PDB file of C-alpha atoms in Angstrom:
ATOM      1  CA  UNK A   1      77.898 -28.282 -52.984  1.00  0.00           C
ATOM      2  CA  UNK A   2      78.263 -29.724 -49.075  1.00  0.00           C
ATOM      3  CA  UNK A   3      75.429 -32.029 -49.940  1.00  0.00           C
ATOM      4  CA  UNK A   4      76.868 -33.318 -52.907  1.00  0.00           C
ATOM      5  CA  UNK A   5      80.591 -33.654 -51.878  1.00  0.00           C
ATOM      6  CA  UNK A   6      79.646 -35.504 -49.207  1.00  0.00           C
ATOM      7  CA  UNK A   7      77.574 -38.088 -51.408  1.00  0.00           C
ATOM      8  CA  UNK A   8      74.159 -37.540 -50.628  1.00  0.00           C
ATOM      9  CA  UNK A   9      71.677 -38.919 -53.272  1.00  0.00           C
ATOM     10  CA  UNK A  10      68.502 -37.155 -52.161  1.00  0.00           C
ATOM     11  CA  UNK A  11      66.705 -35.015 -49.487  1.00  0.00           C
ATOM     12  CA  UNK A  12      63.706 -34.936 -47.225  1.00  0.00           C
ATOM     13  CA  UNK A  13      62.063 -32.450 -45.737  1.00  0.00           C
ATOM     14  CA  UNK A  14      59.160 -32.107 -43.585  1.00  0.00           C
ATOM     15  CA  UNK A  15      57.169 -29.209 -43.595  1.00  0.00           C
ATOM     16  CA  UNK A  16      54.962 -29.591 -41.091  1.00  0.00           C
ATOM     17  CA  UNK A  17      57.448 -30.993 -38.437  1.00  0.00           C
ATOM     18  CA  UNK A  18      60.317 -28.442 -39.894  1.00  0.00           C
ATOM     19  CA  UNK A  19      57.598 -25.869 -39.808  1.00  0.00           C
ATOM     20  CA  UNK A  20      57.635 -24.102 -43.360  1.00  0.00           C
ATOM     21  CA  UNK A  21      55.643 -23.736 -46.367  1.00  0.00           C
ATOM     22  CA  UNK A  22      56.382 -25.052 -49.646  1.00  0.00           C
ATOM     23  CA  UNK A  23      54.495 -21.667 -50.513  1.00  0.00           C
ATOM     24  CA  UNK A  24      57.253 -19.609 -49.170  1.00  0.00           C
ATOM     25  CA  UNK A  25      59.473 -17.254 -51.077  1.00  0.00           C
ATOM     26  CA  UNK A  26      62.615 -18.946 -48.995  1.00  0.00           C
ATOM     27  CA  UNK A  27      61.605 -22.901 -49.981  1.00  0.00           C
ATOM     28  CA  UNK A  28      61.446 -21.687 -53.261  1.00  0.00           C
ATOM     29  CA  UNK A  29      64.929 -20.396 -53.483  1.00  0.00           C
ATOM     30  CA  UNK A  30      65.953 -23.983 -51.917  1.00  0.00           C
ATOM     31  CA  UNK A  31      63.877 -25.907 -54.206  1.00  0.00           C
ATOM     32  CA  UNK A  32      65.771 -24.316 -56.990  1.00  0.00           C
ATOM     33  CA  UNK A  33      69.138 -25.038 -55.091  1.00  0.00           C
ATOM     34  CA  UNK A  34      67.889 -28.419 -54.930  1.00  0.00           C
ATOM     35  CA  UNK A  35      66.911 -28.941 -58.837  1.00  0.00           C
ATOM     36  CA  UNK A  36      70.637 -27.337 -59.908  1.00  0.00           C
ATOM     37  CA  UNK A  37      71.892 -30.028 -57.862  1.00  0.00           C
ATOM     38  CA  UNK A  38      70.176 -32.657 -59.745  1.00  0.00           C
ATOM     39  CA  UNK A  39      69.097 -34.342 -56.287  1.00  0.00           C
ATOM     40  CA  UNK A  40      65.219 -35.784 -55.661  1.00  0.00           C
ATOM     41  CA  UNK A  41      63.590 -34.429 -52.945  1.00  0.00           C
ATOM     42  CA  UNK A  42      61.063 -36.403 -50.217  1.00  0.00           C
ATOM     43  CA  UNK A  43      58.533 -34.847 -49.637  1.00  0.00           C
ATOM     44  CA  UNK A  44      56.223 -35.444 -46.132  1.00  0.00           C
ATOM     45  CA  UNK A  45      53.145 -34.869 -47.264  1.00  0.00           C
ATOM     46  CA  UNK A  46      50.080 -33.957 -44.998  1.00  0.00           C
ATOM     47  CA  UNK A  47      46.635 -32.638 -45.966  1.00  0.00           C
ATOM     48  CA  UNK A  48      45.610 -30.885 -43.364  1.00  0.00           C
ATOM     49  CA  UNK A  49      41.484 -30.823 -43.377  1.00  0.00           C
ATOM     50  CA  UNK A  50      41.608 -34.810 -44.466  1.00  0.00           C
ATOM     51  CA  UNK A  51      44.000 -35.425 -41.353  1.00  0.00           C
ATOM     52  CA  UNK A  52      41.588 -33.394 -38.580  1.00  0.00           C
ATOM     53  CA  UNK A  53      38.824 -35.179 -40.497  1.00  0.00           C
ATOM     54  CA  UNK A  54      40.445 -38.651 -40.040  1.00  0.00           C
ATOM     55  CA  UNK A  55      41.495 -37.837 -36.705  1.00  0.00           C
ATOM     56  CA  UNK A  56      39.236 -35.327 -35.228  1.00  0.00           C
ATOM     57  CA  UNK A  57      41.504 -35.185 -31.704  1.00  0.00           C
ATOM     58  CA  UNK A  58      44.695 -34.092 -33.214  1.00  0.00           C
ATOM     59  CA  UNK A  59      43.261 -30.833 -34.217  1.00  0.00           C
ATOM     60  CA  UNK A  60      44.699 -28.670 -31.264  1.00  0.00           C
ATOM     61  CA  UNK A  61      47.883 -30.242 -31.600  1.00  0.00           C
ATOM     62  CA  UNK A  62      48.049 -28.544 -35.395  1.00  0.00           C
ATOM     63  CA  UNK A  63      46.892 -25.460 -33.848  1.00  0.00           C
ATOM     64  CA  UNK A  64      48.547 -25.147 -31.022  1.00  0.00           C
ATOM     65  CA  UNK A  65      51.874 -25.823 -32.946  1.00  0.00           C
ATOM     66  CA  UNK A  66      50.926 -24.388 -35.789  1.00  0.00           C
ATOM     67  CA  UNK A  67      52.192 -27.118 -38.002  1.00  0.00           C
ATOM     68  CA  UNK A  68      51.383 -26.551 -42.187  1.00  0.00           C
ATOM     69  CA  UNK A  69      50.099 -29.478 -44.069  1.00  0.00           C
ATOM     70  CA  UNK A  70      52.229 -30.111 -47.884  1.00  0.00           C
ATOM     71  CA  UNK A  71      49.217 -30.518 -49.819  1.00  0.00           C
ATOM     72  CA  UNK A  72      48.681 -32.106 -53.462  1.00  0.00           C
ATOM     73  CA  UNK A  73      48.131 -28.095 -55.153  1.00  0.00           C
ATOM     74  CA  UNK A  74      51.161 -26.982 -53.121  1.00  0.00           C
ATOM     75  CA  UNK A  75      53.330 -29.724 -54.820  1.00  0.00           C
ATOM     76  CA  UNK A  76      52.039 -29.372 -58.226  1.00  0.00           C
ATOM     77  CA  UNK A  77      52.847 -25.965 -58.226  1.00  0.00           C
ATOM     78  CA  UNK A  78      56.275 -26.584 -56.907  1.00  0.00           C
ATOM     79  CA  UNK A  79      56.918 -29.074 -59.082  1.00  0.00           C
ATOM     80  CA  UNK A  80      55.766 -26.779 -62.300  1.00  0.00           C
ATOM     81  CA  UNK A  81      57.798 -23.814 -60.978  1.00  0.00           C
ATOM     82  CA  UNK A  82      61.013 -26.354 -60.913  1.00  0.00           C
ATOM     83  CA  UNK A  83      60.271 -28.627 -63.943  1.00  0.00           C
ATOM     84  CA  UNK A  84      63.922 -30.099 -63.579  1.00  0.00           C
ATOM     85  CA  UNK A  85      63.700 -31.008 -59.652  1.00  0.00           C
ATOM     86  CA  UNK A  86      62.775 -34.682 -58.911  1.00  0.00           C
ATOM     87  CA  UNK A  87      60.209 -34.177 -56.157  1.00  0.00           C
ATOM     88  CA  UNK A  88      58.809 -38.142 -54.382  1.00  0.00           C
ATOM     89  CA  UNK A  89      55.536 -37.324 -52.872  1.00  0.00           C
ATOM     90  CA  UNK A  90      55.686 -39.780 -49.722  1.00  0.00           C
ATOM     91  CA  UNK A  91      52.385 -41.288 -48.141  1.00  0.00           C
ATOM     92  CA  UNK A  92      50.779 -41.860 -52.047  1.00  0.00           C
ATOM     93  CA  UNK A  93      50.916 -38.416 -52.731  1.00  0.00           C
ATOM     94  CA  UNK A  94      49.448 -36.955 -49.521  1.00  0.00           C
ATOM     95  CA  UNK A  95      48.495 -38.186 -46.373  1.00  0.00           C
ATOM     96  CA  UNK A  96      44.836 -38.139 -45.560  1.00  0.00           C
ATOM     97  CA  UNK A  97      44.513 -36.055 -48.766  1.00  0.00           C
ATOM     98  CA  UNK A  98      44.393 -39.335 -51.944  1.00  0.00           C
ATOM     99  CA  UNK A  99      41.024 -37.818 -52.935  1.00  0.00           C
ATOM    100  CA  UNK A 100      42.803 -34.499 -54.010  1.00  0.00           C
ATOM    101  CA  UNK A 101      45.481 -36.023 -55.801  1.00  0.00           C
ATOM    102  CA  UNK A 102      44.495 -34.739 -59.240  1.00  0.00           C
ATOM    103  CA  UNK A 103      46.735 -31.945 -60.262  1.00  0.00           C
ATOM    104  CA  UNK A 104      49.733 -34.537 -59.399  1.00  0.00           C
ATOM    105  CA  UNK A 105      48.429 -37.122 -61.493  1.00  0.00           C
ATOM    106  CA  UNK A 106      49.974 -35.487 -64.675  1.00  0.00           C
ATOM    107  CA  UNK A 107      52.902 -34.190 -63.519  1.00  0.00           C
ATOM    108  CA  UNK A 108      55.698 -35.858 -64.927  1.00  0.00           C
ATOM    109  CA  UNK A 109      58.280 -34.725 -62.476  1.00  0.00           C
ATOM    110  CA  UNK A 110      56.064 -35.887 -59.199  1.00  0.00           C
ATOM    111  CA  UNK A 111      56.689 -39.343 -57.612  1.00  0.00           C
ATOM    112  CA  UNK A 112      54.405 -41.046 -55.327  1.00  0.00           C
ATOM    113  CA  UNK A 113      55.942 -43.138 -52.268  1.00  0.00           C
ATOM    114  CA  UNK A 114      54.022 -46.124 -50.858  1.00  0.00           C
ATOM    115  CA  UNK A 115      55.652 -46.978 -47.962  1.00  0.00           C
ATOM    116  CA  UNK A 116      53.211 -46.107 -45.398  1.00  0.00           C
ATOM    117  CA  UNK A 117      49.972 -47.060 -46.783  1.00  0.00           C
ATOM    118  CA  UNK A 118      49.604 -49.768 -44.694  1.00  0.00           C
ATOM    119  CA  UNK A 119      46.636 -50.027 -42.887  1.00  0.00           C
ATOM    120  CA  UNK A 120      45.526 -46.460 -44.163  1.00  0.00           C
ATOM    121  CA  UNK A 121      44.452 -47.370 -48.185  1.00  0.00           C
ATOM    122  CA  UNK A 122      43.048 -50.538 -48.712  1.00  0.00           C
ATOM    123  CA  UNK A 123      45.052 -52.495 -50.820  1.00  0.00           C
ATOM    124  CA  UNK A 124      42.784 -52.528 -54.200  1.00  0.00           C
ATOM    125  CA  UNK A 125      43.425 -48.614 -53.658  1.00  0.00           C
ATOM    126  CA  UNK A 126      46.680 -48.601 -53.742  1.00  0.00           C
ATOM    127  CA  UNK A 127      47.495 -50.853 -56.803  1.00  0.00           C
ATOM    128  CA  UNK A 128      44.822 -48.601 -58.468  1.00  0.00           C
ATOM    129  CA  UNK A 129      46.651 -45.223 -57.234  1.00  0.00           C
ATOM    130  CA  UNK A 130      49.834 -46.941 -58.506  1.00  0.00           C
ATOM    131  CA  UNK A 131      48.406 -47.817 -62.114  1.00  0.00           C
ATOM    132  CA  UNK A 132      46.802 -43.965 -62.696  1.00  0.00           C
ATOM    133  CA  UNK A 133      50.081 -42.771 -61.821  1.00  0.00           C
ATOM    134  CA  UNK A 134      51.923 -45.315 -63.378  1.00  0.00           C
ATOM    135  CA  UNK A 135      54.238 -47.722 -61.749  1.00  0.00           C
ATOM    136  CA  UNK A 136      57.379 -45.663 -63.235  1.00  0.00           C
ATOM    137  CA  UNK A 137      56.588 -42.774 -60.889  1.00  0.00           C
ATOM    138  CA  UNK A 138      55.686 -44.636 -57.605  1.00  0.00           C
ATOM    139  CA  UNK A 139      58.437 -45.689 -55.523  1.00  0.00           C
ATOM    140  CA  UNK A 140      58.293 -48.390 -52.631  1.00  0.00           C
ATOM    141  CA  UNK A 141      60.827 -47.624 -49.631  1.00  0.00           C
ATOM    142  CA  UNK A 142      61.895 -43.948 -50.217  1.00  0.00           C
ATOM    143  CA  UNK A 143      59.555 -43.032 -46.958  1.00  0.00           C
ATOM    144  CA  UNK A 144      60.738 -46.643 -45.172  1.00  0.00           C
ATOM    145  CA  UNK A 145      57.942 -48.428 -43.602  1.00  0.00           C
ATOM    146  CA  UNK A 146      59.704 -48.236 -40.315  1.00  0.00           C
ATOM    147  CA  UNK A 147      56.802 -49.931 -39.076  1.00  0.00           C
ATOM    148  CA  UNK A 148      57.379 -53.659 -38.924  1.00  0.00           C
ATOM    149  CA  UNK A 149      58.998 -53.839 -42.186  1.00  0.00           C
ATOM    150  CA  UNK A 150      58.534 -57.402 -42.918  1.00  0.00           C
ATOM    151  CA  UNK A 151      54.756 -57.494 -42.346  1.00  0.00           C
ATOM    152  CA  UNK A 152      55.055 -53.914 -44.955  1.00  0.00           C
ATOM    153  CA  UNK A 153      57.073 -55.500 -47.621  1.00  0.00           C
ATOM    154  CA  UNK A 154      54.251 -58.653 -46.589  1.00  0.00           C
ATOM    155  CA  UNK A 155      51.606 -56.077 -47.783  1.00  0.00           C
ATOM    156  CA  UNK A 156      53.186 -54.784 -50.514  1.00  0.00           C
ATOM    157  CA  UNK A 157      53.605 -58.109 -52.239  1.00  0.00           C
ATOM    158  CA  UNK A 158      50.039 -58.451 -51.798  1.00  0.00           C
ATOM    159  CA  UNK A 159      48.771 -55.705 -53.516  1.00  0.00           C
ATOM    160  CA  UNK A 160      47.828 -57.808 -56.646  1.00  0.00           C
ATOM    161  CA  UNK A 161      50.272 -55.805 -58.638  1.00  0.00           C
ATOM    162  CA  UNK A 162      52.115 -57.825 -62.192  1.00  0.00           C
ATOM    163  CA  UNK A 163      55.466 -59.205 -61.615  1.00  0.00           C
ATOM    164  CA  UNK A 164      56.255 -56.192 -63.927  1.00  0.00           C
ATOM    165  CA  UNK A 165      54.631 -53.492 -61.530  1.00  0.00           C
ATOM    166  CA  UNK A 166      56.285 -54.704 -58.260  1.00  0.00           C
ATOM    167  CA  UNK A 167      59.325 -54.869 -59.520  1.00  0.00           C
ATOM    168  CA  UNK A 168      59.373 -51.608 -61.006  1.00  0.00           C
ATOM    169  CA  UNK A 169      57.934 -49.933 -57.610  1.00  0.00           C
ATOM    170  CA  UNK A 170      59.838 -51.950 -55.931  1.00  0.00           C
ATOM    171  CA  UNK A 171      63.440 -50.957 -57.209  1.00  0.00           C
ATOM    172  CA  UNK A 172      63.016 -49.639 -60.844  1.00  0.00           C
ATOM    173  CA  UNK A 173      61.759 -46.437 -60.071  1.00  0.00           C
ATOM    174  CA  UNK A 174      64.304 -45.106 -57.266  1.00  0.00           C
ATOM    175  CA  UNK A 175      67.202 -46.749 -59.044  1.00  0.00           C
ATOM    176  CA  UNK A 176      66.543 -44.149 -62.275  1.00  0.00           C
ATOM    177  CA  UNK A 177      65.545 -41.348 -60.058  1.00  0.00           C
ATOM    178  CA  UNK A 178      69.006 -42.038 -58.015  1.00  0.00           C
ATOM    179  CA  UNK A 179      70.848 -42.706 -61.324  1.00  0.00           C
ATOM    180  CA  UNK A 180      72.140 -45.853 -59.780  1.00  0.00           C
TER     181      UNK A 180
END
């Protein structure tokens, strides 16, 4: 009720910064506080084995800190167990993890985020992840490219996408989920 009195039109959490599991009893009983409140929820998504495989040295920094990746079979069944809850997959769907992507594809109430792709997906990649999930569930600027945003927004005009697909990742998408 706080979240909502106060006007806030979504959440994001973190998992492996805020250091829980989307497998947990507990973030189940908030992801169903979440869906009664009719807000979307950002996900930061991390696959684990594809991030220590893409960057070998940060390996004792999971360890050590013990940090949990949010991986694509972790959302799916989130988002099955709360059919009603909005969930926006930031990163594409999951960082270091676009090859596992498959039980998301289908999922009606999953959301893709583009934002940081930059530099990490080549760009044929992305419009392609963006047409199998369909431009009406990927969102650009939900996860801000707080990385030089011009030379982002640059990139994501570039992507070879149809007037009709940029626009609708580009505003479409976030203004329905935010009922705006």
């Amino acid at each position: 009720d706080l979240a909502l009195s106060l006007g806030i039109k979504g959440i994001k959490l973190h998992p492996f910064i805020q250091r829980f599991s989307l497998d947990d009893p507990d973030t189940d009983v908030m992801l169903g506080l979440i869906e009664e409140a009719g807000l979307p929820v950002l996900l930061d998504t991390l696959h684990a084995e594809g991030l220590i495989k893409a960057k070998p040295h940060l390996e004792w920094i999971m360890q050590s800190f013990g940090f949990m990746g949010c991986e694509p079979e972790q959302i799916a069944r989130a988002a099955k167990a709360h059919p009603g809850l909005r969930i926006i997959a930031a990163h594409g769907g999951s960082l270091y993890g676009w090859e596992h992507l498959g039980p998301l594809y289908e999922i009606a109430n999953v959301y893709f985020d583009i934002s940081y792709l930059k530099g990490l997906l080549e760009p044929a990649r992305v419009a392609e992840l963006i047409r199998r999930k369909g431009p009406e569930r990927m969102i650009y600027g939900s996860d801000c490219p707080y990385r030089h945003p011009a030379r982002y927004r640059a990139w994501f005009e570039d992507l070879g996408l149809t007037p009709g697909e940029r626009d609708q990742v580009a505003s479409a998408t976030l203004l329905a989920l935010l009922d705006a």
